[in-house]
PDB file of C-alpha atoms and ligand atoms in Angstrom:
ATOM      1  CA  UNK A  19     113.221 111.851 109.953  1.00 46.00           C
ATOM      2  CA  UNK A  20     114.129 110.468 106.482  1.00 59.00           C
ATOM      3  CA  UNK A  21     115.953 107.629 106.103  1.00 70.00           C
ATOM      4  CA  UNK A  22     118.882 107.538 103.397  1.00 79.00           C
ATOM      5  CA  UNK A  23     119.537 103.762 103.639  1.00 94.00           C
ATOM      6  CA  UNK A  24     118.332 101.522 101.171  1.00 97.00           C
ATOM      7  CA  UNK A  25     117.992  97.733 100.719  1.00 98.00           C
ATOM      8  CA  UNK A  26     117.275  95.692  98.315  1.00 98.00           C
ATOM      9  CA  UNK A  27     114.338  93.068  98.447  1.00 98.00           C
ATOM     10  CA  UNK A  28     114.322  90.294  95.745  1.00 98.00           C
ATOM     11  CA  UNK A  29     111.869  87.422  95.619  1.00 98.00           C
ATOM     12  CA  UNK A  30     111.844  84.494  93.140  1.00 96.00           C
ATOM     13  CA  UNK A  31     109.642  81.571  93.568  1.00 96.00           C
ATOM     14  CA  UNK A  32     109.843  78.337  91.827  1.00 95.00           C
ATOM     15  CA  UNK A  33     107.270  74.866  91.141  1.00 96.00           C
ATOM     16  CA  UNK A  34     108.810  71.394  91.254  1.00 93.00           C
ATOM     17  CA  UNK A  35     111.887  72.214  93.314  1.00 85.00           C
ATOM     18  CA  UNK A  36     114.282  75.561  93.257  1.00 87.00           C
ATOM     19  CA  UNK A  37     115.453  76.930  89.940  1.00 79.00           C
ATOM     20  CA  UNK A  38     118.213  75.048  88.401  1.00 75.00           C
ATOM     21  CA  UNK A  39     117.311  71.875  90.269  1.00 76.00           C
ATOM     22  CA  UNK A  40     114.053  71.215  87.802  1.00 78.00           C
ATOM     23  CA  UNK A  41     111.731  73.657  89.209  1.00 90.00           C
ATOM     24  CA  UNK A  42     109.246  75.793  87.080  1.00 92.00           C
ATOM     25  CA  UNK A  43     110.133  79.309  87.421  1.00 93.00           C
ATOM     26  CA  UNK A  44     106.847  80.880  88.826  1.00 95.00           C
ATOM     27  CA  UNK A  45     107.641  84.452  90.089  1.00 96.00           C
ATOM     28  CA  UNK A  46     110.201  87.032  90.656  1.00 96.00           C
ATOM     29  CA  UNK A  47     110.425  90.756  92.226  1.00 97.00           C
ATOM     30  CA  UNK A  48     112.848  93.182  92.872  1.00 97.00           C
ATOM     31  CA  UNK A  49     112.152  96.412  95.446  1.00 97.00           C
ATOM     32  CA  UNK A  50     114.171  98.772  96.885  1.00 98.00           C
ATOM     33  CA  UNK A  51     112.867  99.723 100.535  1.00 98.00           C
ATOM     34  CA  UNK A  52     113.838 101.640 103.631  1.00 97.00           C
ATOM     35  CA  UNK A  53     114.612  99.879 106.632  1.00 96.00           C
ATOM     36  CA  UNK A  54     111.103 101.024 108.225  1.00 96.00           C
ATOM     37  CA  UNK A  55     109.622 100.005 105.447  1.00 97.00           C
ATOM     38  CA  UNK A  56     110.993  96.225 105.146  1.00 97.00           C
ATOM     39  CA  UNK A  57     108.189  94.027 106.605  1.00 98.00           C
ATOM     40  CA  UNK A  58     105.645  95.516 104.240  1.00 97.00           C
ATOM     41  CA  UNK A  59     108.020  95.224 101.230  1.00 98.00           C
ATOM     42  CA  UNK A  60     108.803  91.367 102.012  1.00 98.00           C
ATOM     43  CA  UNK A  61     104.649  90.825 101.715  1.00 98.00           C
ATOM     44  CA  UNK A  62     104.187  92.765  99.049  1.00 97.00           C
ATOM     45  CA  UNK A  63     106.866  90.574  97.257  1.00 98.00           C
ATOM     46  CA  UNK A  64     105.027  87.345  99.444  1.00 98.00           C
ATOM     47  CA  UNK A  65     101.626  88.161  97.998  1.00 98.00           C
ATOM     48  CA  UNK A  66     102.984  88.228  94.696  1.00 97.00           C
ATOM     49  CA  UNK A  67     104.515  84.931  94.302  1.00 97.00           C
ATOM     50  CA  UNK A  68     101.624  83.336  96.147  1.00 98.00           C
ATOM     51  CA  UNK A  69      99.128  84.453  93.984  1.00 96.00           C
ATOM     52  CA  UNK A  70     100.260  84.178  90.475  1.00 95.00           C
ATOM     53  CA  UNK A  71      98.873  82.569  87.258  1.00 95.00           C
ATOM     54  CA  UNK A  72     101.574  80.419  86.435  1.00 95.00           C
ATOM     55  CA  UNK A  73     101.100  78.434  89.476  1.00 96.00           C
ATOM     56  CA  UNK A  74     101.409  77.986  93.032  1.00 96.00           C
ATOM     57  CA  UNK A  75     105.053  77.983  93.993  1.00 97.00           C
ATOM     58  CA  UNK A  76     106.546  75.156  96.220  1.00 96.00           C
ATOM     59  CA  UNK A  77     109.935  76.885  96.627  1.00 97.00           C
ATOM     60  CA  UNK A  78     110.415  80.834  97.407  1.00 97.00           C
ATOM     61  CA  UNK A  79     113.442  83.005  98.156  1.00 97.00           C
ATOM     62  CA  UNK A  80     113.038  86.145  99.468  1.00 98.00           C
ATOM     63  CA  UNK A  81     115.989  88.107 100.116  1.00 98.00           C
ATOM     64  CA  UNK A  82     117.273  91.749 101.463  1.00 98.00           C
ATOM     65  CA  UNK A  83     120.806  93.479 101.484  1.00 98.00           C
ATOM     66  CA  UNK A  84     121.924  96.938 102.535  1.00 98.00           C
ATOM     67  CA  UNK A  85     122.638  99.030  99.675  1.00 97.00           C
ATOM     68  CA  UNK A  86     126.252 100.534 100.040  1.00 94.00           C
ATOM     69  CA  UNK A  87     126.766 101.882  96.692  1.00 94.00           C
ATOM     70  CA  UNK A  88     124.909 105.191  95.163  1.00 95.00           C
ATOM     71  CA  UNK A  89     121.456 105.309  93.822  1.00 97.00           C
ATOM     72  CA  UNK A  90     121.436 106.419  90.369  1.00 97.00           C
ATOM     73  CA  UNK A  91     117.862 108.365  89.371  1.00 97.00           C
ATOM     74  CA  UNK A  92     116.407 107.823  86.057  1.00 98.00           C
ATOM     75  CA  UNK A  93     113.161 109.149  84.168  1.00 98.00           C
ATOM     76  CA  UNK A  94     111.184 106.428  82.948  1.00 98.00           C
ATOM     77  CA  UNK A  95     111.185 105.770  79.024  1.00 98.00           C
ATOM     78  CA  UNK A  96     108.268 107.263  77.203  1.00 97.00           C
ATOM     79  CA  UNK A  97     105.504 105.192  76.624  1.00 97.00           C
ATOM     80  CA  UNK A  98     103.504 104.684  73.477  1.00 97.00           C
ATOM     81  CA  UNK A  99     100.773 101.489  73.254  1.00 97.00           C
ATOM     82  CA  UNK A 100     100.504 100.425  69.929  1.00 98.00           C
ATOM     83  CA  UNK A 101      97.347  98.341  69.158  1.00 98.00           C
ATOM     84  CA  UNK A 102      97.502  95.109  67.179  1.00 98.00           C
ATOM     85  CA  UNK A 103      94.628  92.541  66.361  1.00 98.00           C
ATOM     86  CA  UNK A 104      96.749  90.002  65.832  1.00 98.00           C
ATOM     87  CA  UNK A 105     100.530  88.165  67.218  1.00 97.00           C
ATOM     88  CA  UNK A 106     101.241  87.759  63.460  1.00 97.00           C
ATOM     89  CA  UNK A 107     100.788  91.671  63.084  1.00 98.00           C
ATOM     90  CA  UNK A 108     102.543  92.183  67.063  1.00 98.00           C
ATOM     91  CA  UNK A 109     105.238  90.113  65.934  1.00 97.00           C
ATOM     92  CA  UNK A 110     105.951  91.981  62.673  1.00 97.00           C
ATOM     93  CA  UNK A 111     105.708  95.604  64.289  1.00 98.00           C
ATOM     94  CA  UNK A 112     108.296  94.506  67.054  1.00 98.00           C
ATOM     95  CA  UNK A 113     111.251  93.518  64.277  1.00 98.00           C
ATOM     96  CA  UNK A 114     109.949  97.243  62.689  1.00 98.00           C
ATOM     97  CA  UNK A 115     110.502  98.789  65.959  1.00 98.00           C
ATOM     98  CA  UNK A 116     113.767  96.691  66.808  1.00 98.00           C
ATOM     99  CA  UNK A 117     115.188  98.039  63.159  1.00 98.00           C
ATOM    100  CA  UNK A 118     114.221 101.341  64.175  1.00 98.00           C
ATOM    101  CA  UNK A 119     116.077 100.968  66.954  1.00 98.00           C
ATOM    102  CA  UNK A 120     119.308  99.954  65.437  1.00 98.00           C
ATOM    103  CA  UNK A 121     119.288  96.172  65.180  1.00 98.00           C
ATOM    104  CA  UNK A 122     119.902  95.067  62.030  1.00 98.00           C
ATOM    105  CA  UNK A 123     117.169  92.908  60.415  1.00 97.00           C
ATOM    106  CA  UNK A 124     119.307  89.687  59.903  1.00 97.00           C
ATOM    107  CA  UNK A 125     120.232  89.463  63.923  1.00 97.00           C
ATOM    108  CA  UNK A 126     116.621  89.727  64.365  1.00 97.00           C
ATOM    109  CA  UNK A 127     115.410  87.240  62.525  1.00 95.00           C
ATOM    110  CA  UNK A 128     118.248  85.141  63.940  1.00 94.00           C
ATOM    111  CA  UNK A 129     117.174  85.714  67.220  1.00 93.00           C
ATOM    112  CA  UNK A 130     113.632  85.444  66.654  1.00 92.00           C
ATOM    113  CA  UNK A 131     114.136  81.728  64.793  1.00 88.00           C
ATOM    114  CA  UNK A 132     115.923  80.982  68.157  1.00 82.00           C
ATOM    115  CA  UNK A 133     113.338  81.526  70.576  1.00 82.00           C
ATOM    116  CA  UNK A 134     113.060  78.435  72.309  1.00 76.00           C
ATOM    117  CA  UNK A 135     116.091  78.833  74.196  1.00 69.00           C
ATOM    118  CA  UNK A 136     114.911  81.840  76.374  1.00 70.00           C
ATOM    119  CA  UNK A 137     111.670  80.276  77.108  1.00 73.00           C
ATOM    120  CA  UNK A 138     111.600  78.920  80.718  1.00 75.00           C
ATOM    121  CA  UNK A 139     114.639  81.769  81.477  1.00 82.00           C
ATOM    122  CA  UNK A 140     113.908  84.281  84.721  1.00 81.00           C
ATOM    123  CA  UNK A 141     116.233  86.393  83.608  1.00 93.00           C
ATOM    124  CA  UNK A 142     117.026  88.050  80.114  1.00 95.00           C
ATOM    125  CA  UNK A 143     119.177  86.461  77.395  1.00 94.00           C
ATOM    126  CA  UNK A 144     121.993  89.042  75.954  1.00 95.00           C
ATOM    127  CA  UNK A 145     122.435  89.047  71.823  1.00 95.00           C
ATOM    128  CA  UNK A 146     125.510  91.019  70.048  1.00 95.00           C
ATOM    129  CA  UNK A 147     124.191  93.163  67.089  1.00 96.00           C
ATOM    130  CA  UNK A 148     126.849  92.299  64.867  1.00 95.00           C
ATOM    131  CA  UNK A 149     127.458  88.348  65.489  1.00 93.00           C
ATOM    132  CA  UNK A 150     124.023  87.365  66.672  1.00 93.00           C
ATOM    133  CA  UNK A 151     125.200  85.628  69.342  1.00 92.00           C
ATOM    134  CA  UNK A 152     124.341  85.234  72.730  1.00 92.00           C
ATOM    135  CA  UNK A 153     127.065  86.709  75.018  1.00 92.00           C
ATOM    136  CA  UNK A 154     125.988  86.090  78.829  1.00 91.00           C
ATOM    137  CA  UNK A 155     127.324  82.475  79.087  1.00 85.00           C
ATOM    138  CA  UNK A 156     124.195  82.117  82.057  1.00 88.00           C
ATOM    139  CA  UNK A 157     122.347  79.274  80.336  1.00 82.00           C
ATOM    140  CA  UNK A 158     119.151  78.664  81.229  1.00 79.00           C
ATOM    141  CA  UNK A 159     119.150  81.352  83.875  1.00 86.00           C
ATOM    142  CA  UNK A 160     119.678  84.334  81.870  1.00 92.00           C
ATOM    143  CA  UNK A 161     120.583  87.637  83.555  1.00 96.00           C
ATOM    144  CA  UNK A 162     118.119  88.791  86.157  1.00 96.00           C
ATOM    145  CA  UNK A 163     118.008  92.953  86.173  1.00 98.00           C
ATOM    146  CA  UNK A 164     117.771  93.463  89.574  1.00 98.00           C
ATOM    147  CA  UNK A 165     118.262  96.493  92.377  1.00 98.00           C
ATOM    148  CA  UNK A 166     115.345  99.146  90.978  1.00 98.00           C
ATOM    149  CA  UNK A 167     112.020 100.872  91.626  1.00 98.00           C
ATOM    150  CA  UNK A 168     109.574 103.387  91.509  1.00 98.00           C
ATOM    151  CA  UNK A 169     107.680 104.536  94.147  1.00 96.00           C
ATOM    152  CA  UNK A 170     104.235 103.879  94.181  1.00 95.00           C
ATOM    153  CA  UNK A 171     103.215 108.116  94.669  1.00 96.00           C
ATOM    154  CA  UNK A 172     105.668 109.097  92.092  1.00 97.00           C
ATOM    155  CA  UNK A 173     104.379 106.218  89.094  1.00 98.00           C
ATOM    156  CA  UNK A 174     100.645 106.820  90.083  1.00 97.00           C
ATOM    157  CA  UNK A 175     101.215 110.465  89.362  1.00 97.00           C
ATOM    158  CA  UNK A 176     102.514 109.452  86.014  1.00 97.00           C
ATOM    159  CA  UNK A 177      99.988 107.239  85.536  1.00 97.00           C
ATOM    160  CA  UNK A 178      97.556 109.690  85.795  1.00 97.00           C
ATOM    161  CA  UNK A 179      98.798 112.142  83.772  1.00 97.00           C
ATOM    162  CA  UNK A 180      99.223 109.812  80.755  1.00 95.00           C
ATOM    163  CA  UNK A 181      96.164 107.797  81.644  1.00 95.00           C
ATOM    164  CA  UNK A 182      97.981 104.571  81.392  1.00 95.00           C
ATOM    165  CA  UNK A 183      96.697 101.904  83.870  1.00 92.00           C
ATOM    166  CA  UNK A 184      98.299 102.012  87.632  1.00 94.00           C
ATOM    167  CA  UNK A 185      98.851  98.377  87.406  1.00 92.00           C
ATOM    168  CA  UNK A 186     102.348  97.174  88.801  1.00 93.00           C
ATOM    169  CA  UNK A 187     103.194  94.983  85.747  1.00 95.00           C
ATOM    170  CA  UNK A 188     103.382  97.804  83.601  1.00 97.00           C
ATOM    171  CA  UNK A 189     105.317  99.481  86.396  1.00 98.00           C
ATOM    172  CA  UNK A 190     107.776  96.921  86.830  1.00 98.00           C
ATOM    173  CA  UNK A 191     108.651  96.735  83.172  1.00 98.00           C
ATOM    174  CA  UNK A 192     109.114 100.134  82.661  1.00 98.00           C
ATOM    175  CA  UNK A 193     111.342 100.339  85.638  1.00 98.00           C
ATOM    176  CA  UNK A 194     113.526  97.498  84.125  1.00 98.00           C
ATOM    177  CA  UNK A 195     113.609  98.883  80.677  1.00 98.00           C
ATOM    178  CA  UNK A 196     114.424 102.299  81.391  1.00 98.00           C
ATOM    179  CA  UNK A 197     117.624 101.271  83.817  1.00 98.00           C
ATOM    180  CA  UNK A 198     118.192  98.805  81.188  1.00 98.00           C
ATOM    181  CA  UNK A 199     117.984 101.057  77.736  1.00 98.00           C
ATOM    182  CA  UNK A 200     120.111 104.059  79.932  1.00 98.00           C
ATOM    183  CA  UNK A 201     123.175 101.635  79.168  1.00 97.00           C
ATOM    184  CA  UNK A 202     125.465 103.288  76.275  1.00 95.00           C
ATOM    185  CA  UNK A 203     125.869  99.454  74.880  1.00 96.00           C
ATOM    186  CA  UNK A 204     121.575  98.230  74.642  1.00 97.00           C
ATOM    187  CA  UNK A 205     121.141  98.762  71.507  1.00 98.00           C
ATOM    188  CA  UNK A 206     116.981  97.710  72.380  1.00 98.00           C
ATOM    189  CA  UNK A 207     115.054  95.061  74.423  1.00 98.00           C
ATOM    190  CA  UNK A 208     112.199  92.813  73.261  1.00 98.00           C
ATOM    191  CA  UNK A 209     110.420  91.334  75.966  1.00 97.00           C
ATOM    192  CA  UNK A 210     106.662  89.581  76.769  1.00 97.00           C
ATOM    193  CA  UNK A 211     105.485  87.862  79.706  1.00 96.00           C
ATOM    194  CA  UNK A 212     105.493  84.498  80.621  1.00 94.00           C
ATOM    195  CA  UNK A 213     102.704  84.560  82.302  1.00 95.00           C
ATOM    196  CA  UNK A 214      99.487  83.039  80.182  1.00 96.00           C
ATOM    197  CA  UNK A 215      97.218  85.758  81.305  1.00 96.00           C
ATOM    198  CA  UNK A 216      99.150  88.573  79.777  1.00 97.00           C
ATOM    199  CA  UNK A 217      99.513  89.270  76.125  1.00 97.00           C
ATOM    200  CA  UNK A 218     101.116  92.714  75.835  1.00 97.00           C
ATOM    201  CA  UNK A 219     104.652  93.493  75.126  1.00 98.00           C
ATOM    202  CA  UNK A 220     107.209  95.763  74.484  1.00 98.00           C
ATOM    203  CA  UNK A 221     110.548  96.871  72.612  1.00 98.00           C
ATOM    204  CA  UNK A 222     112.349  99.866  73.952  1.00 98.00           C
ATOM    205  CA  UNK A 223     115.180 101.801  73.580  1.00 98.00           C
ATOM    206  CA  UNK A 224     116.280 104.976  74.225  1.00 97.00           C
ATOM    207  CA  UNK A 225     115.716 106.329  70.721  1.00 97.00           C
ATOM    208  CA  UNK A 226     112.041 104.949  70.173  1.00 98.00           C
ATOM    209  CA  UNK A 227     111.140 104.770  73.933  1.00 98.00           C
ATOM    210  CA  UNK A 228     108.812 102.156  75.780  1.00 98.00           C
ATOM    211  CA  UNK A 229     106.476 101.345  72.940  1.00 98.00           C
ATOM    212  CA  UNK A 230     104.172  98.580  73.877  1.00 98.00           C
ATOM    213  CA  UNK A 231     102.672  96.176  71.442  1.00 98.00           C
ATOM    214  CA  UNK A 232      99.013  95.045  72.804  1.00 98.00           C
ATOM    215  CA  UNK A 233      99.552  91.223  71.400  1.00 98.00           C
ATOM    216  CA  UNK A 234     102.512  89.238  71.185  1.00 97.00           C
ATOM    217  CA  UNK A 235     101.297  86.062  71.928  1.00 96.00           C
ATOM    218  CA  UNK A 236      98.231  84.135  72.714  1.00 97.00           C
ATOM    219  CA  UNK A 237      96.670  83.508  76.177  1.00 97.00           C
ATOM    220  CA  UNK A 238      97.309  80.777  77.897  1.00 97.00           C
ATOM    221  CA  UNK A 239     100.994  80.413  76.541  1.00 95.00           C
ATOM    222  CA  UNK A 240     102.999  80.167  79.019  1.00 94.00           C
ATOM    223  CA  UNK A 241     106.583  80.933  76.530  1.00 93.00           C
ATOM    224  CA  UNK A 242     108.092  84.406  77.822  1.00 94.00           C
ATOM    225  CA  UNK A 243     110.711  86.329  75.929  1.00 94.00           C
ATOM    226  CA  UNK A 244     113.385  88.802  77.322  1.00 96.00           C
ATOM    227  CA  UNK A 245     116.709  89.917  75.078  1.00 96.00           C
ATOM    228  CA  UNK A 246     118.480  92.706  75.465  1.00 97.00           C
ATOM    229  CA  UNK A 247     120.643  93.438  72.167  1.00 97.00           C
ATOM    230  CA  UNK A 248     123.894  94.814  72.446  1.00 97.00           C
ATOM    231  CA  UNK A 249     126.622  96.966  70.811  1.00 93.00           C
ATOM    232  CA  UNK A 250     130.429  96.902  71.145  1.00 74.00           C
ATOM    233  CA  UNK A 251     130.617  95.106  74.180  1.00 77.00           C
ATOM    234  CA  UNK A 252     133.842  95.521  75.580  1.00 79.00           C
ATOM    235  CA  UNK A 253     133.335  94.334  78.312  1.00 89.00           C
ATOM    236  CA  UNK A 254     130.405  91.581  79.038  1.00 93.00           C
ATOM    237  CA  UNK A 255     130.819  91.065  82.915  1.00 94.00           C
ATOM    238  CA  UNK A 256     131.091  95.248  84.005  1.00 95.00           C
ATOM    239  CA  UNK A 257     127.438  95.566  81.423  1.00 96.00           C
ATOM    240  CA  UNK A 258     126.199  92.719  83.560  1.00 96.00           C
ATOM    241  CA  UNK A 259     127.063  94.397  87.101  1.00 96.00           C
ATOM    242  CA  UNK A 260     125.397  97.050  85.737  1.00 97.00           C
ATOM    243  CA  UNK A 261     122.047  95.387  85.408  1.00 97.00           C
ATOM    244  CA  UNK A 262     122.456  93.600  88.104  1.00 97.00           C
ATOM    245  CA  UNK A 263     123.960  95.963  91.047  1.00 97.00           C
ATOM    246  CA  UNK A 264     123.942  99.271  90.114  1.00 98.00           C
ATOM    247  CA  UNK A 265     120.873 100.668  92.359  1.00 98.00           C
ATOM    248  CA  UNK A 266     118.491 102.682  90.308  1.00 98.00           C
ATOM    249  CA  UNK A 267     115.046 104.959  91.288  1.00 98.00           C
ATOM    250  CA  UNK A 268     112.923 106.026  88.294  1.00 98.00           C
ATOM    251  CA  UNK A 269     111.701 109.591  88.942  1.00 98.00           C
ATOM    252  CA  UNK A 270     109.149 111.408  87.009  1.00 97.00           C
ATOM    253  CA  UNK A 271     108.856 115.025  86.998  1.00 94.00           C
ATOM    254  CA  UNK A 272     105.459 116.280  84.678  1.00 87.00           C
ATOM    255  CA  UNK A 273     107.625 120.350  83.673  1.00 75.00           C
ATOM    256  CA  UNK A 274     110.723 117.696  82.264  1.00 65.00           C
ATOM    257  CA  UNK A 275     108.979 115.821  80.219  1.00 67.00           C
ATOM    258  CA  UNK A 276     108.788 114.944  76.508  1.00 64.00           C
ATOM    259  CA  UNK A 277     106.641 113.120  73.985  1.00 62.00           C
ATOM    260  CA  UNK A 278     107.533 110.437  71.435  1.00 63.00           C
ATOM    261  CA  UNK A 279     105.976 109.390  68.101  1.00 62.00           C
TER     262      UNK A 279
HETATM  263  C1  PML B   8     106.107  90.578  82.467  1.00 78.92           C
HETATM  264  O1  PML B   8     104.990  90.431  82.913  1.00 78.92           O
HETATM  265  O2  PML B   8     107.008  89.850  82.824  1.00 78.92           O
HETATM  266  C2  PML B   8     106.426  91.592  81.401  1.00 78.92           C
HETATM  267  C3  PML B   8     105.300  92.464  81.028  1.00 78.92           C
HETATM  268  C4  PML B   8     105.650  93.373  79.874  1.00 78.92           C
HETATM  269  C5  PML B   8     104.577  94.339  79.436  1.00 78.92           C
HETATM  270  C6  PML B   8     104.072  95.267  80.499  1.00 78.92           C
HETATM  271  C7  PML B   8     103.166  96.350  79.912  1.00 78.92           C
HETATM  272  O3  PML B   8     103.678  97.320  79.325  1.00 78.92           O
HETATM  273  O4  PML B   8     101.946  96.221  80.050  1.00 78.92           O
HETATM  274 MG1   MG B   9     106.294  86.363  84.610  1.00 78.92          MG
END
């Protein structure tokens, strides 16, 4: 019999005490599972804040909660990998792509001169297109997408059709930015990891799609970047629900789909 009832699983994992109390953000993960499937979810988010490259975490939350509220069903973004030699050169092609996608070059460069404050974030940091200013008011925190996934048959499937690795960081990203860019008000996101084994990043929007940028930093840095730029924000809290409640299930179906340049 198939279940229909969803829950949430979230991990986050911290060094040095819990976030907000000094501790070094280390980890997060968001699933959705079925209640069979629970126990397996909760180690799969285990494993992954056990074993990660920005150290071994001293403080971990892992959560679940019974989904009451409709699952909304997304395609992913389409996905381009553009190949750089160099961060300079990653750097530069993200502000092209973020122009392309409707962000106009001075909030940009604002934002990109302020880049210190979203290092050490877990969550994203929100910037109006017109004012430059960041609108979430979560400090340090930021604003932690959360309640989405792919299944594992369904991505690998993609995967293989567009010969992109199966690896679950790409995955997760994708997942985020395409619940994130479906949003009438994201304008784009820029985001690259914190982690200092990872070097590839991304700015995405509906309009250009997931288009990944090979360097954006060097290894071993351990400074992460996640913004979200916004348009006519009416209202700031009811965009933030949305990231953070509204359940969402990227679906990929090879007859519906389209390419991007
Ligand atoms: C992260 O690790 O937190 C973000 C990774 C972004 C890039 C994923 C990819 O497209 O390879
Ligand atoms: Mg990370």
């Amino acid at each position: 019999m198939q279940e229909n009832n969803f829950y949430s699983v979230r991990m986050r994992a911290s060094k040095g005490g819990s976030h907000g109390y000094g501790g070094k953000h280390i980890s997060g993960g968001e699933l959705l599972s079925t209640n069979s499937d629970l126990q397996q979810a909760v180690n799969v988010l285990l494993k992954k804040g056990l074993t990660h490259s920005r150290g071994k975490p001293d403080y971990m939350q892992i959560q679940f909660e019974l989904l009451n509220e409709q699952i909304k069903r997304l395609k992913p973004l389409n996905v381009k990998t553009n190949i750089v030699e160099t961060v300079e050169n990653g750097r530069e092609l993200a502000c092209f792509l973020l122009e392309k996608a409707g962000v106009p070059k001075r909030i940009i460069d604002k934002a990109l001169g302020q880049l210190t404050n979203c290092f050490g974030f877990r969550g994203a940091m929100l910037i109006d297109i017109y004012s430059g200013k960041r609108i979430d008011e979560r400090n340090a925190k930021g604003v932690r997408v959360s309640r989405m996934d792919w299944l594992d048959n369904n991505f690998k499937k993609w995967a293989t059709h567009y010969q992109f690795p199966q690896n679950s960081r790409l995955k997760e990203a994708l997942v985020l930015a395409s619940k994130v860019s479906e949003h009438h008000a994201t304008v784009a996101e820029l985001c690259w990891s914190d982690d200092p084994d990872y070097i590839t990043g991304y700015v995405a929007s509906k309009n250009i799609g997931y288009q990944r940028i090979t360097k954006l930093k060097e290894y071993g840095d351990e400074q992460g970047c996640r913004i979200f730029f916004v348009n006519k924000l009416e209202d700031v809290n009811s965009y933030i629900n949305y990231l953070e409640k509204q359940p969402v299930f990227i679906e990929w179906e090879e007859e519906n789909d389209t390419e991007i340049d």
